[in-house]
Every structure is written in structure tokens, then in C-alpha cells.
XYZ file of C-alpha atoms in Angstrom:
597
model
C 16.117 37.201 -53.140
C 15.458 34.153 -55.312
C 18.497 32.640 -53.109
C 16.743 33.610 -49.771
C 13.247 32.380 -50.855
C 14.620 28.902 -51.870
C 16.575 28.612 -48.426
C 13.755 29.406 -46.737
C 11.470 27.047 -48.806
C 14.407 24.373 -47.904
C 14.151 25.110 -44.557
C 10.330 24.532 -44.490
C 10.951 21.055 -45.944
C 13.520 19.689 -43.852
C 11.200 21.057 -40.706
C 8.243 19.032 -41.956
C 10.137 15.739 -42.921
C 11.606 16.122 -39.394
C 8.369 16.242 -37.671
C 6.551 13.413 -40.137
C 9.158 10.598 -38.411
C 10.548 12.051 -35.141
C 9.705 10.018 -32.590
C 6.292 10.319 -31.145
C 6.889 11.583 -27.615
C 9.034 14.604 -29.472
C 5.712 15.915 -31.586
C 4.458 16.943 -27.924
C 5.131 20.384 -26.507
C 4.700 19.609 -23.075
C 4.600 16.128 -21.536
C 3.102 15.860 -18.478
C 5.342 14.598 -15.374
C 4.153 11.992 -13.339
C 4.386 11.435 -9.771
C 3.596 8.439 -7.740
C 3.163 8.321 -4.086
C 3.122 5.258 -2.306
C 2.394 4.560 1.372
C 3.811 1.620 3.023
C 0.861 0.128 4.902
C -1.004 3.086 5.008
C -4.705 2.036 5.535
C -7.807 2.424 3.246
C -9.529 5.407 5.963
C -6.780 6.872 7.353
C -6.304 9.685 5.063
C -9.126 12.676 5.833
C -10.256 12.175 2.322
C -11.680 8.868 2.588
C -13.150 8.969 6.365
C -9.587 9.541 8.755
C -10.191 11.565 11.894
C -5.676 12.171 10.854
C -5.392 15.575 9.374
C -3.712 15.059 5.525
C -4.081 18.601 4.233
C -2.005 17.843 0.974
C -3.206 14.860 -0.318
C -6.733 16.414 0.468
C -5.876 19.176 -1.766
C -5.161 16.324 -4.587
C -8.249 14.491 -3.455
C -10.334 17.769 -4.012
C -8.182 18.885 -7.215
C -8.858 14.977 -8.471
C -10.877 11.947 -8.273
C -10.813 9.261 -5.633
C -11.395 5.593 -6.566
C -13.352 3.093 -4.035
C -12.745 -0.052 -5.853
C -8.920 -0.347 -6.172
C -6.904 -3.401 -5.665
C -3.374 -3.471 -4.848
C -1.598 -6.899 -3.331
C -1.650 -8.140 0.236
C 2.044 -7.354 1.528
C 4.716 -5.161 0.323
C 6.872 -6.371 -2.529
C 4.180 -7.912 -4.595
C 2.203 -4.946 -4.968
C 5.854 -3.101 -6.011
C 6.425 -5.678 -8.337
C 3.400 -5.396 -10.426
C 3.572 -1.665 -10.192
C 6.516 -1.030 -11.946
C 6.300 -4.053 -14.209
C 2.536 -5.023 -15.095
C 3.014 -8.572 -15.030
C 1.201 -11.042 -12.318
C 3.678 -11.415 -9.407
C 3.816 -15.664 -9.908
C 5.617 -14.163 -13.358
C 7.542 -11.406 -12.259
C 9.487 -13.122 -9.506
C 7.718 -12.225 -6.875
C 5.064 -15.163 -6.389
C 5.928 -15.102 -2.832
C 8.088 -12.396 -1.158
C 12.136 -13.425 -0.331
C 11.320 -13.485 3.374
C 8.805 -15.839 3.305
C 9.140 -18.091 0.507
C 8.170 -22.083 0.820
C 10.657 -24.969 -0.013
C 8.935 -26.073 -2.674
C 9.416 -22.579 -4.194
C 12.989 -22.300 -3.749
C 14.860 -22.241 -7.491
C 11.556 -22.006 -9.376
C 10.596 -19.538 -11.999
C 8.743 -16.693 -10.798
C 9.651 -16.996 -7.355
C 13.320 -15.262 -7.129
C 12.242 -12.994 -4.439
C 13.013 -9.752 -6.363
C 12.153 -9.051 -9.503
C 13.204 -10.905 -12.926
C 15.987 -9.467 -14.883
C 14.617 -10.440 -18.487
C 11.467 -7.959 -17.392
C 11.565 -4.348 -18.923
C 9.779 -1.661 -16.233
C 8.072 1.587 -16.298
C 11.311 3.763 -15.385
C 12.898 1.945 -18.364
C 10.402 2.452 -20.611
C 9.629 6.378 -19.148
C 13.491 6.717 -19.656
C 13.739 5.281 -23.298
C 10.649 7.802 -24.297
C 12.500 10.818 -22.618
C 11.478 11.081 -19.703
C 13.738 11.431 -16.576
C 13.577 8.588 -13.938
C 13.824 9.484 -10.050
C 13.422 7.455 -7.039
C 13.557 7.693 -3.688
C 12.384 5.442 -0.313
C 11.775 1.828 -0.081
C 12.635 -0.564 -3.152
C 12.475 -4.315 -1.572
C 12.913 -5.720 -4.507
C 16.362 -7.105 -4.723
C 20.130 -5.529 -3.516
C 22.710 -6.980 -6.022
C 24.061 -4.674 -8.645
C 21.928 -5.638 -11.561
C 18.757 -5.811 -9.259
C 19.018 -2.515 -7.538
C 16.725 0.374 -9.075
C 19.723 2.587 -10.748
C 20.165 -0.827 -12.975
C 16.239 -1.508 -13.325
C 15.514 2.556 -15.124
C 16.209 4.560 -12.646
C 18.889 7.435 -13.058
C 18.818 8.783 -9.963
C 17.635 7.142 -6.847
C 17.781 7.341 -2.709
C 17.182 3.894 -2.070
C 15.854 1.536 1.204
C 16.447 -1.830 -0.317
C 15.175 -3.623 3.063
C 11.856 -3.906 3.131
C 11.918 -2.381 6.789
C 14.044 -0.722 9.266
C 14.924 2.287 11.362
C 13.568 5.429 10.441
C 16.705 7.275 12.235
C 19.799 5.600 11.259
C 20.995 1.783 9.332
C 19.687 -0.496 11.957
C 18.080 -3.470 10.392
C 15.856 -6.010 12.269
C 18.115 -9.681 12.773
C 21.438 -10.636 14.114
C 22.559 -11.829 11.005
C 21.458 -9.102 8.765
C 21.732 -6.319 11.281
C 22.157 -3.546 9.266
C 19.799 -2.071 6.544
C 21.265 -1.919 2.844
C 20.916 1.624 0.955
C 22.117 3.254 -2.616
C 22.129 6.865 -4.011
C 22.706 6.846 -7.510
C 23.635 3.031 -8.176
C 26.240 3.317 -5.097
C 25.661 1.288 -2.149
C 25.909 3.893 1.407
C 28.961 3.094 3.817
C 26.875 5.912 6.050
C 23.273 8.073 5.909
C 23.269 11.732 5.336
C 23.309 14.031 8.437
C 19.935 14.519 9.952
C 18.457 11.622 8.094
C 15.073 11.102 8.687
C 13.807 9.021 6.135
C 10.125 10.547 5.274
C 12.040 14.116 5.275
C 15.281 12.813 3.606
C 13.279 11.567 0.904
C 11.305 14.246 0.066
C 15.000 16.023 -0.119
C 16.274 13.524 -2.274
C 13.729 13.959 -5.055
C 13.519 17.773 -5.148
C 17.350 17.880 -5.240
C 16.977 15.307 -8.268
C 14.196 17.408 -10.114
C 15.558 20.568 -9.463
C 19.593 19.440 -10.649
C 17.782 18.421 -14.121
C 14.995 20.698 -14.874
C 16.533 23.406 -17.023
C 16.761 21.177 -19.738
C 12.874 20.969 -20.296
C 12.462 17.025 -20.505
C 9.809 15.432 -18.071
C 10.253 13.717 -15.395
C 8.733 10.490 -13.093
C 8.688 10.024 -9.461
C 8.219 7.125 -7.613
C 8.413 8.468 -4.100
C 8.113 5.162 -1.848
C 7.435 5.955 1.163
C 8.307 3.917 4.198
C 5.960 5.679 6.545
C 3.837 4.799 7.952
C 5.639 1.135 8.028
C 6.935 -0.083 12.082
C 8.992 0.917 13.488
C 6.728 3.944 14.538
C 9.382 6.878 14.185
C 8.724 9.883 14.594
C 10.631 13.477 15.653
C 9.527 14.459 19.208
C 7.322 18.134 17.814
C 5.009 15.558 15.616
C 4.053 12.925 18.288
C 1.266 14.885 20.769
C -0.861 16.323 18.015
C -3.470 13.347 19.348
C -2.437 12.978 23.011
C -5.761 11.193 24.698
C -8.240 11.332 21.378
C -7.875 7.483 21.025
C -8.295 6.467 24.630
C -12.122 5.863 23.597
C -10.976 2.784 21.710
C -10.819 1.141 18.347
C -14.318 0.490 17.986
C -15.781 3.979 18.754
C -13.050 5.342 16.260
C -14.102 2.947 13.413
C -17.191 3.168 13.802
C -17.337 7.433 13.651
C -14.655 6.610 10.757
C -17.684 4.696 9.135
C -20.208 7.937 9.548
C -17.812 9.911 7.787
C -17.410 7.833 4.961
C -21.192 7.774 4.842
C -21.369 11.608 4.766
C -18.547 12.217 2.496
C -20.028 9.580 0.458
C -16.843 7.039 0.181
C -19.635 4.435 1.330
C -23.106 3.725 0.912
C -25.537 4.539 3.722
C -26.684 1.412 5.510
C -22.963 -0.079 4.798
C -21.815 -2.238 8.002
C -18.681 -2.604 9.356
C -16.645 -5.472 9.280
C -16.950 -7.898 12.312
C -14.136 -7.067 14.752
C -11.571 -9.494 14.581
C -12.603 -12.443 17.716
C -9.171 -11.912 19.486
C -9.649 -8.151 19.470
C -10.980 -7.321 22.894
C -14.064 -4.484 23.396
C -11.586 -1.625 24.244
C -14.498 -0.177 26.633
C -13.729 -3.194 28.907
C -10.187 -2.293 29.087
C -8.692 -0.477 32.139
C -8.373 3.061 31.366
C -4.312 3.071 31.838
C -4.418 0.130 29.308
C -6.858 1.907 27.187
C -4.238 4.912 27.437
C -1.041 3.169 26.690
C -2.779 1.620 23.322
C -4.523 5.156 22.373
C -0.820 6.287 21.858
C 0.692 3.293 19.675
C -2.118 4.899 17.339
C -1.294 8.380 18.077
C 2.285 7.522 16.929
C 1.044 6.277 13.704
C -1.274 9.391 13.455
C 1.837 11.547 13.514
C 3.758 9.002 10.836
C 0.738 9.846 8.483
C 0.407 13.887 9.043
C 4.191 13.742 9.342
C 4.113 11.931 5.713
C 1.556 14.472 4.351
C 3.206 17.592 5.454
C 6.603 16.272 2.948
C 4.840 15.715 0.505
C 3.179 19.093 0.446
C 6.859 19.987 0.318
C 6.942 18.531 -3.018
C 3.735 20.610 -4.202
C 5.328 23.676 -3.244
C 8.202 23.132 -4.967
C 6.502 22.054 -8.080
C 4.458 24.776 -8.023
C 7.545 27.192 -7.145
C 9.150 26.048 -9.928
C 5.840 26.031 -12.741
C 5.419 21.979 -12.983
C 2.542 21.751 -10.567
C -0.082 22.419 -12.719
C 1.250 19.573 -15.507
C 1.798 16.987 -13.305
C 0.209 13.629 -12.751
C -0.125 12.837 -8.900
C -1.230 8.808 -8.074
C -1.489 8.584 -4.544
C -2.103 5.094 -2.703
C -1.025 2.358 -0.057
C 0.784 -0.944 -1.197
C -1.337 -3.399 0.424
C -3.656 -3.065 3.635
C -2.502 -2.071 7.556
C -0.326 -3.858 9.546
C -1.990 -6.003 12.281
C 0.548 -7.904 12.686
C 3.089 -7.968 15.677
C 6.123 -7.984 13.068
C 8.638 -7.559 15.648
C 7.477 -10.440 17.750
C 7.672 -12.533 14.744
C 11.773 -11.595 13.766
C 12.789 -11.434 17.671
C 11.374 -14.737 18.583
C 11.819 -16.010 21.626
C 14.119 -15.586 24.779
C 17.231 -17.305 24.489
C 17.386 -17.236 20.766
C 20.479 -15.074 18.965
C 17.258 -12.584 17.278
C 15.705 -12.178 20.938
C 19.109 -11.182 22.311
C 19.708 -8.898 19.106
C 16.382 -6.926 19.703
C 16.627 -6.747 23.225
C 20.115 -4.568 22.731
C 19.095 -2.597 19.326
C 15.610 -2.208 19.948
C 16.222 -1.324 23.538
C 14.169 1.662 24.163
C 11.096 0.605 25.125
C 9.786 3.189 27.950
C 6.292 4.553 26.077
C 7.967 7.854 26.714
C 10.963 7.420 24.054
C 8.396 5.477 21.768
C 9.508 7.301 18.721
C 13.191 7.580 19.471
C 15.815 5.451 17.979
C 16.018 2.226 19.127
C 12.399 1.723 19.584
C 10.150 -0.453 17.805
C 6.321 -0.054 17.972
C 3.659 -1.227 16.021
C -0.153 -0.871 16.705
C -1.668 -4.254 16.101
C -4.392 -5.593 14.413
C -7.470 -3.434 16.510
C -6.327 -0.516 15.146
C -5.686 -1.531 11.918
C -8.874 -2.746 11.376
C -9.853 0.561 12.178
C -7.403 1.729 9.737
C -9.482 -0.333 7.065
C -12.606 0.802 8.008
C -15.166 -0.281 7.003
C -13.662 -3.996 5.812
C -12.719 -7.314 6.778
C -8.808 -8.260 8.065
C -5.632 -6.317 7.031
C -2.000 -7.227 5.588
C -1.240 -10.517 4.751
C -4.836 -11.792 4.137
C -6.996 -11.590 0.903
C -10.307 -10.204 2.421
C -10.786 -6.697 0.866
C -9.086 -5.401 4.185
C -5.805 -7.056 2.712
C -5.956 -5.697 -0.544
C -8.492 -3.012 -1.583
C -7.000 0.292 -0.931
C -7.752 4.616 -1.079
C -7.383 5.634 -4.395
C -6.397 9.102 -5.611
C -5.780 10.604 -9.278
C -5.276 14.310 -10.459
C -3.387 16.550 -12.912
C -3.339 16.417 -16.398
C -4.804 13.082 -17.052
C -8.125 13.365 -15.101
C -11.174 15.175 -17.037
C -13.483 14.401 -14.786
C -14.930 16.786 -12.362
C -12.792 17.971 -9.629
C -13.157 16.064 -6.240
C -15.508 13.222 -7.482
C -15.634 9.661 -6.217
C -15.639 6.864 -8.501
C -17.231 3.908 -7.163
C -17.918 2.108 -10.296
C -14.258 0.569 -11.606
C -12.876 -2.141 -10.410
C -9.229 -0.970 -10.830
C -5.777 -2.997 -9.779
C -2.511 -1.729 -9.687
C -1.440 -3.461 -12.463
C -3.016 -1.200 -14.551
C -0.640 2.188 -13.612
C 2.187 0.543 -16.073
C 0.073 0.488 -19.251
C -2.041 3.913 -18.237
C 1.345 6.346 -17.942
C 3.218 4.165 -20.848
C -0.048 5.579 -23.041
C 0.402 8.936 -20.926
C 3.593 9.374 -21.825
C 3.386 7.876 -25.527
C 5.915 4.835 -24.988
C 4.931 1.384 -25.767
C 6.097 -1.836 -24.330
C 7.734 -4.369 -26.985
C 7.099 -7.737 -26.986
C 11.228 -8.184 -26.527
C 13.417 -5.930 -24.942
C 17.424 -6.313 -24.864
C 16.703 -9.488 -26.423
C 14.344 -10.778 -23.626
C 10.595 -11.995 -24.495
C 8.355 -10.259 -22.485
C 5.240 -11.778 -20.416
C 1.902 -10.387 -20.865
C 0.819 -7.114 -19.078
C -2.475 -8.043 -16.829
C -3.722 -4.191 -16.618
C -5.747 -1.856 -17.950
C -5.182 1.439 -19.423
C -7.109 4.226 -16.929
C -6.794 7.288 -20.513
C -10.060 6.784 -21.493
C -11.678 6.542 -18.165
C -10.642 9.410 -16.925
C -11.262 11.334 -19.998
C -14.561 10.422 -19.397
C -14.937 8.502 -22.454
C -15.529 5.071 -20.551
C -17.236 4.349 -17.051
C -14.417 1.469 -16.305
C -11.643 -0.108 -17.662
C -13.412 -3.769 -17.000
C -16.343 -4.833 -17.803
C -18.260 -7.611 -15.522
C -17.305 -10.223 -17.538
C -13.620 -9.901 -16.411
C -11.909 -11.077 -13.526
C -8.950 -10.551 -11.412
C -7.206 -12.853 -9.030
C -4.559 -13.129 -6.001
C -2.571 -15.470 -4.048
C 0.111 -14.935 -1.542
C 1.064 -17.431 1.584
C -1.140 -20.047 0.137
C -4.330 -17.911 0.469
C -6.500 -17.361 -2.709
C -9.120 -15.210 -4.102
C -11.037 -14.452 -7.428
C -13.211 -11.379 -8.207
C -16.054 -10.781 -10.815
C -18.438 -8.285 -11.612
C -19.811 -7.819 -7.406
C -18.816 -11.661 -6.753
C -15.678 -12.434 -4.514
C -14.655 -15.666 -3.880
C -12.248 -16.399 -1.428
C -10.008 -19.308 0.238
C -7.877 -18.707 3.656
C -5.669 -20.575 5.936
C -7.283 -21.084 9.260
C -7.816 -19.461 11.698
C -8.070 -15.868 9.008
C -10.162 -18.314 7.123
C -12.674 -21.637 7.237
C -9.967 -23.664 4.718
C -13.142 -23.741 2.779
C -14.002 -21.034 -0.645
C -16.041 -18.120 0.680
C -18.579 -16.672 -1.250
C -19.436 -12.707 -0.793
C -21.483 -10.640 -2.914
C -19.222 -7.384 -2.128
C -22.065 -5.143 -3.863
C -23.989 -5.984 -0.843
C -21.440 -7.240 2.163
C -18.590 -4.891 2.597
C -17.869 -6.568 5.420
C -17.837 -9.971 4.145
C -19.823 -10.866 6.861
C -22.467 -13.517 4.893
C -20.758 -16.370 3.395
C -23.088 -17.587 0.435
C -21.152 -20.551 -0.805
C -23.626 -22.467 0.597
C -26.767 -20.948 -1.135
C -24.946 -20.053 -4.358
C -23.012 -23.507 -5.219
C -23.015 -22.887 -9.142
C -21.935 -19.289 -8.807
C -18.825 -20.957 -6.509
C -18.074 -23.791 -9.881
C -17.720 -20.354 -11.878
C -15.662 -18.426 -9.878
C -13.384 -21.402 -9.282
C -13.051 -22.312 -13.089
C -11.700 -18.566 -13.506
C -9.150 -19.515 -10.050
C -8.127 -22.369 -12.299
C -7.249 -20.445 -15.756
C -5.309 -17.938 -13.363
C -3.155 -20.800 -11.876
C -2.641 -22.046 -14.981
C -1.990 -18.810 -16.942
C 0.832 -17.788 -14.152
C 1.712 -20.726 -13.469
C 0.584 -20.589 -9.917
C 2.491 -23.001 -7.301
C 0.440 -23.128 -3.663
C 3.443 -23.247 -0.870
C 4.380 -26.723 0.850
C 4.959 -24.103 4.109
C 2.960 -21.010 5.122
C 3.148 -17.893 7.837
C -0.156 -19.857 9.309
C 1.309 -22.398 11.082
C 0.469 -23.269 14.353
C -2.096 -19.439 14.125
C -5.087 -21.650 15.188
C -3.431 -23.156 18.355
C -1.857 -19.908 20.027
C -5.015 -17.462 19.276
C -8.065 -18.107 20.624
C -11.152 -20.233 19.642
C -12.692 -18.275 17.042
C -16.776 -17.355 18.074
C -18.870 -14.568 16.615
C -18.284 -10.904 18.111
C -21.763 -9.982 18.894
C -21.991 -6.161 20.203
C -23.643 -6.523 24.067
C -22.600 -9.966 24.304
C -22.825 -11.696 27.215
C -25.229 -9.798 28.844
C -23.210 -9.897 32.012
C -20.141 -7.706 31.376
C -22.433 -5.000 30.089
C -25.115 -4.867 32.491
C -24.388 -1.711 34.864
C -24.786 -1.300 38.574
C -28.687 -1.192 39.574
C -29.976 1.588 41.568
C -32.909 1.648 43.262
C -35.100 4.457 43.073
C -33.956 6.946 45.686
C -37.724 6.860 47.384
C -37.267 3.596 48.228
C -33.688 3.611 50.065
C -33.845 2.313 53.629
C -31.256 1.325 56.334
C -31.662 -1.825 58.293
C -34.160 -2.314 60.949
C -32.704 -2.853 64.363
């Protein structure tokens, strides 16, 4: 007995000095997992959530099961916002101070502007992975293709991944004659051929439950980052999801934005009173457009309808399965776009024009342009910048340009995490998506060292979102702090309500803008001119960001030669001129006559 007793005191012991300096993420019983969803391009109202007439039934279900945030900031294009998600640090720091495609001269060979991200940074999945967590991606990565750039060598164990920023929903075609095919990996392996039936949204949604469901039996957590390409151009789509809107956006761009608006109002995503952004000057009124013109754009935005619900119906595949399998219910879902719409004609921009080798490319890959196969493979559509303002209802511009229709995006957090009550809207913090690496590194109790492998680490610019959404702080910022962007040589500062902004013509006046967002949405009053000492502030804070991230402005931009081939830019003034609006006057019937003889 006395032998028993002392192995069972021994026992005791060892069981306690285990637990006093295991390693921290061990003491938990059940880590949560953590999922991120992230649409490419997908606009700030198009989800049904935050004002979209486009039915999302899933990520409604983790809008009402969470809490949506108003004031979140992402980047204005693609691979910046993906850079600073998965590392933390300002893109002029993380290699990615202008994206590879459009980089200037005078930022070719400089620090910080590689085109793909650093190799001395550490990221999330490397961090997630070191703490115990398992690491799964699948859908677009667009942040560098050689071997030690790709994501199975940046943390990820198992991946399915698009490392072209763009490209054919269907099958490998890529966009240029001398990159004409699109580059893809599975597990650290570069793809010689796609899987049959690839369809990329579907495919991977296939790819990451395959990946969970291989691994789960041994009990250790996992992360997601399930990049979507959708609902990027080319608008692809399988033929049963394209009429599900045949004819509902005939009425135009500016009816649908504006009843966009009212819903946002009743829902409460905006204040009453809020006005919409001016439409864009080039934008025609779509009721002065013939009706088979009216028609034939109605369905570009169908199409991307379809993209969206076609989007939200695989990921409700993932919910099932996670609830199928009992992981539902601990799992962190993030849910947002990576910059604003696309209003851009990006195809028009790589084809060029006729007689060039990337006009004669398009013409034979991207051959299928009959509005009937619009969808198929070997089309290419994209819906331009009318309905993307309508996709970024209710603000200012889209992709590409640093008015909050460039970089404020829809918001949603639930699971584990979130204390706060189910369904609410959070208008108050000012949140960026710099701030997801330090929130889920304290999530998953990981920490970021100052070196990693041997390499010194730049400073994270984000906030931890724990204590907000525990409840036990209103915001991670206060007014006092600030945050800051510039991409193609456009700029812009934000404190407290203030915004302060400087764009290329003809997006911008080549002057700082001054908006008080608390008030202007829209950014439709420029007070620069009545607030001159609140524009000295604003730009002193513009100066300690170039300076902290080493900022360098391009010597060439995407703007060139925009003034001269758009028109000259006037106010849009509903009703105005008089003229086109006026209808057909009709006498009162009492006082018809014919002609005397």
C-alpha cells in the first residue's frame, strides 16, 4: 500500500511540474480554430447583411450569430491588403509598397518594394503553426511563386494555391502572351494540370475540407485562410447560377444604389440622413440609356450577383461540415473583402490595343464574347465602375483609389472570440486589417519575437480586437491615433472623424482633401479650405508615416494620360440639364383641336 500511495503521490508531482512549464497554448483544453474568409473585390454592400439586394444566406447566418464592423480599413488593391494580413507590418516594409505588376522605376531593387513578400518576415501561419495549430490554405496567394516565396514555405502545411493574382475560373489560362498560363501549387508542388471539374470557388472549398477532415482526429486546431478569387473578373460562373437576377438590374445603377442606401438605413449599417456618394462624372444616368443597352449592362451585374451567391453557398459548405463534424460551434469566422470593387476595365488595360502581341493573345483566349456564353470559358467580363460604385454604396470611388470606396470594407466577426451580443453593429472602431495578426496570435496564445530564424523583425502596426470584443473596450484606437495609406502615388491619413486625402488627377484635385467622414460619407465637401490648421496636422502625421516606413512616392503611376482620355470632370447634379429630363407636354384633352380649313 505504502508502495502504491507513494507512486501515486509521484505521479501527482510529475503532473503538476508538467503543467507549471508546458508551453502555454498546451494548458488549454480546447483552442478555438480560426477561419478567415476573404473576398477578392467583393464590395462594402453587396452582401445582404450590410444593404445587398444579392442573397448571402451563410455569411448572414455569421452576421446574425456575430458582429458586423462599419469602420474597417483594408488596402486599395489586392496584394497589399494580403500582405499586411498575414504579416502585420505596413506594406512599404513588408515588400509590398507597390504591387509586382505595377511597380515604378524608381522602386525597382529597393527595400520594401520586392513585389511579394520579404523572406526575413515571420507570418501568422508560421506563428499559428509553431503554437500548434494546423495551417491550411486554399485560393488566391499573389504574393510571390518561387520556392521559398510560395505559401507551403511561408507556414502553410497544406495549401491549394492561385499564385496569379487573376485568371480563369475554369481552367490555367492566364491573362498575357508572355505569361499565358496561370501558376498553381498543392502542398508546396507546383500543378503540371487542375483537378477534374475544377471550378475554383467549389474546388476550394474541397480543398480545405479535404485538409481539415485528413487531420482532425488528432485533436490539434486548425487555421483557414480561404482566399477567395470570386468575385474577381473574369466573371465565371456555371450555367444553373447565372439567371437567378435575369432583368432586376435593367433599372440601372443609380436606382439600385440608391434602394441599397435605404436598406442600410433600415438595417442600421448607416445613419439616417447619410448621402450617397456623387456618381462618378463619366458614369452616364442609366435612365437615359436605351433599354437594350440598359439590358446588356443589367447582366454584367447579374453575373457578378451569381459570383457572390455562388461564393456564399461554398462556404456554407464549410459550416456544414464544421458543424457535421462538432468544430462549428468553436470556431472563429472573419469574413471580409481585400480592398474595394473593381471599376476598372482590367482587361482593356492587359489586352491593349489592336496590333499589339496582348491584343492578338486576348482576342484568341478570351474569345467568347457573345453575352450568351458570358460565363463560359474563354470569356472575360467585368462590370465597370457604375456598378461598382453601387457595390460601395454609399461611398466615394472603388479599387485603386484611397477614398473610403477604395479601402473601407464590410466587416464580420463571430465564434468564440466575440462576447458581444449576437447580430450587433459596431460603428464606433476604427479597425484596419493589420490588426487580425496580433488579435488571433493573442487568440491562439503565440507571440511574435522580435527575431525569428535569426531575422529582426519590423514593428507590427495593429491592434489586438480580445478586449473589444469581450466587451471590455469600445475600440482598439483611441482618437488620438492615426492610420495611413499609399499605393500608385496616392495618399491618405485618418484621425479620430478627420480624413485627409491626396489623388492623382482626374480621381483627385492633385491637391490634400479634407473630409470630416463623421459627417460626409460621401466625401462630397472638401474643407481644406476652411480648416487649413486641421490640414498642417494631418499632414505632420503623413510625414512621420513616410518616414517611419520609409515611404518612396513612384517616379511612374497607373494615372497617366487618365485626365486626357476621360472626360472633363463637372459636378453630377440629379435633373441636370433641365432639357434631357423634361417629358413630352400634353395639353389638356379639353382643349385638343384639329386645324381650321
Amino acid at each position: 500500500m505504502k508502495s502504491l500511495s507513494a507512486a501515486i503521490v509521484a505521479a501527482v508531482l510529475l503532473a503538476l511540474l508538467f503543467d507549471t512549464f508546458a508551453p502555454a497554448h498546451s494548458q488549454q483544453v480546447k483552442r478555438p480554430n480560426i477561419v478567415i474568409i476573404l473576398g477578392d473585390d467583393l464590395g462594402f454592400a453587396d452582401m445582404s447583411s450590410f444593404g445587398g439586394e444579392i442573397k448571402t444566406p451563410n455569411l448572414d447566418e455569421l452576421a446574425k450569430e456575430g458582429v458586423r464592423f462599419t469602420q474597417f480599413y483594408t488596402h486599395a488593391s489586392c496584394s497589399p491588403t494580403r500582405s499586411m494580413l498575414l504579416t502585420g507590418v505596413d506594406t512599404h516594409l513588408n515588400g509590398l509598397g507597390n504591387m509586382d505588376e505595377w511597380a515604378a522605376p524608381n522602386q525597382w531593387d529597393v527595400d520594401g518594394y520586392e513585389g511579394h513578400l520579404r523572406r526575413n518576415l515571420t507570418t501568422l501561419p508560421q506563428l499559428l503553426r509553431d503554437a500548434g495549430y494546423h495551417t491550411y490554405m486554399a485560393g488566391k496567394w499573389h504574393m510571390g511563386k518561387a520556392p521559398d516565396l510560395i505559401p507551403a514555405a511561408r507556414g502553410f502545411e497544406r495549401d491549394f494555391s492561385l499564385l496569379d493574382g487573376a485568371g480563369s475560373y475554369w481552367d490555367m489560362w492566364n491573362f498575357t502572351a508572355i505569361s499565358p498560363k496561370s501558376t498553381f501549387t498543392e502542398d508546396g508542388r507546383y500543378l503540371i494540370r487542375l483537378p477534374k471539374d475544377y471550378y475554383a470557388t467549389k474546388t476550394y472549398t474541397d480543398k480545405i475540407i479535404s485538409d481539415i477532415e485528413a487531420d482532425r482526429k488528432d485533436g490539434k486546431p486548425f487555421f483557414v485562410y480561404l482566399s477567395e478569387q470570386a468575385p474577381h473578373d473574369p466573371y465565371h460562373l456555371p450555367r444553373d447560377w447565372r439567371n437567378r437576377h435575369v432583368g432586376e438590374y435593367d433599372k440601372g445603377w443609380d436606382v439600385v444604389r440608391n434602394e441599397r442606401l435605404q436598406r442600410q438605413i433600415k438595417m442600421g449599417i448607416t445613419a439616417p440622413g447619410t448621402d450617397l456618394a456623387e456618381r462618378m462624372w463619366f458614369v452616364p444616368d442609366a435612365s437615359l440609356l436605351a433599354p437594350a443597352t440598359r439590358a446588356i449592362m443589367g447582366k454584367k451585374m447579374e453575373l457578378y450577383a451569381g459570383m457572390v451567391e455562388n461564393m456564399d453557398y461554398h462556404v456554407g459548405r464549410l459550416m456544414d461540415y464544421l458543424k457535421t463534424i462538432g468544430e462549428y460551434d468553436n470556431t472563429i469566422f472573419i469574413v471580409f473583402g481585400d480592398n474595394g470593387a473593381e471599376g476598372a476595365d482590367l482587361f482593356k488595360m492587359i489586352a491593349g490595343t489592336p496590333g499589339t502581341r496582348d491584343f492578338l493573345f486576348a482576342s484568341m483566349v478570351w474569345s467568347e464574347t457573345n453575352p450568351n456564353a458570358w460565363g463560359d470559358p474563354h470569356s472575360y467580363v467585368g462590370y465597370g465602375p457604375a456598378w461598382a460604385q453601387v457595390s460601395m454604396t454609399p461611398f466615394s470611388q472603388y479599387k485603386g483609389n484611397l477614398a473610403e470606396g477604395g479601402i473601407r470594407n464590410a466587416l464580420i466577426v463571430s465564434g468564440p472570440i466575440d462576447r458581444q451580443a449576437a447580430g450587433s453593429i459596431n460603428h464606433q472602431a476604427v479597425l484596419h486589417v493589420a490588426d487580425i495578426m496580433p488579435t488571433l496570435l493573442e487568440v491562439a496564445g503565440a507571440k511574435r519575437p522580435q527575431t525569428y530564424q535569426g531575422q529582426e523583425q519590423p514593428p507590427l502596426i495593429g491592434e489586438s480586437w480580445v478586449k473589444m470584443l469581450e466587451g471590455k473596450e469600445a475600440s482598439p484606437r483611441t482618437d488620438k491615433d492615426y492610420l495611413a495609406w499609399e499605393i500608385f502615388g496616392n495618399c491618405a491619413v485618418r484621425q479620430g472623424d478627420w480624413k485627409l486625402v491626396w489623388q492623382y488627377k482626374p480621381y483627385g484635385t492633385g491637391e490634400w482633401q479634407l473630409f470630416n467622414l463623421a459627417e460626409d460619407l460621401g466625401e462630397r465637401h472638401d474643407l481644406a479650405a476652411e480648416r487649413p490648421e486641421k490640414v498642417k496636422e494631418l499632414v505632420a502625421l503623413w510625414d512621420d508615416y513616410v518616414k517611419a516606413n520609409h515611404v518612396i512616392l513612384p517616379s511612374r503611376v497607373l494615372w497617366e494620360g487618365m485626365e486626357q482620355k476621360l472626360p472633363q470632370r463637372y459636378p453630377v447634379e440629379p435633373g441636370f440639364p433641365p432639357l434631357i429630363y423634361k417629358s413630352q407636354f400634353v395639353p389638356p384633352k379639353d382643349m385638343l383641336a384639329n386645324p381650321k380649313p
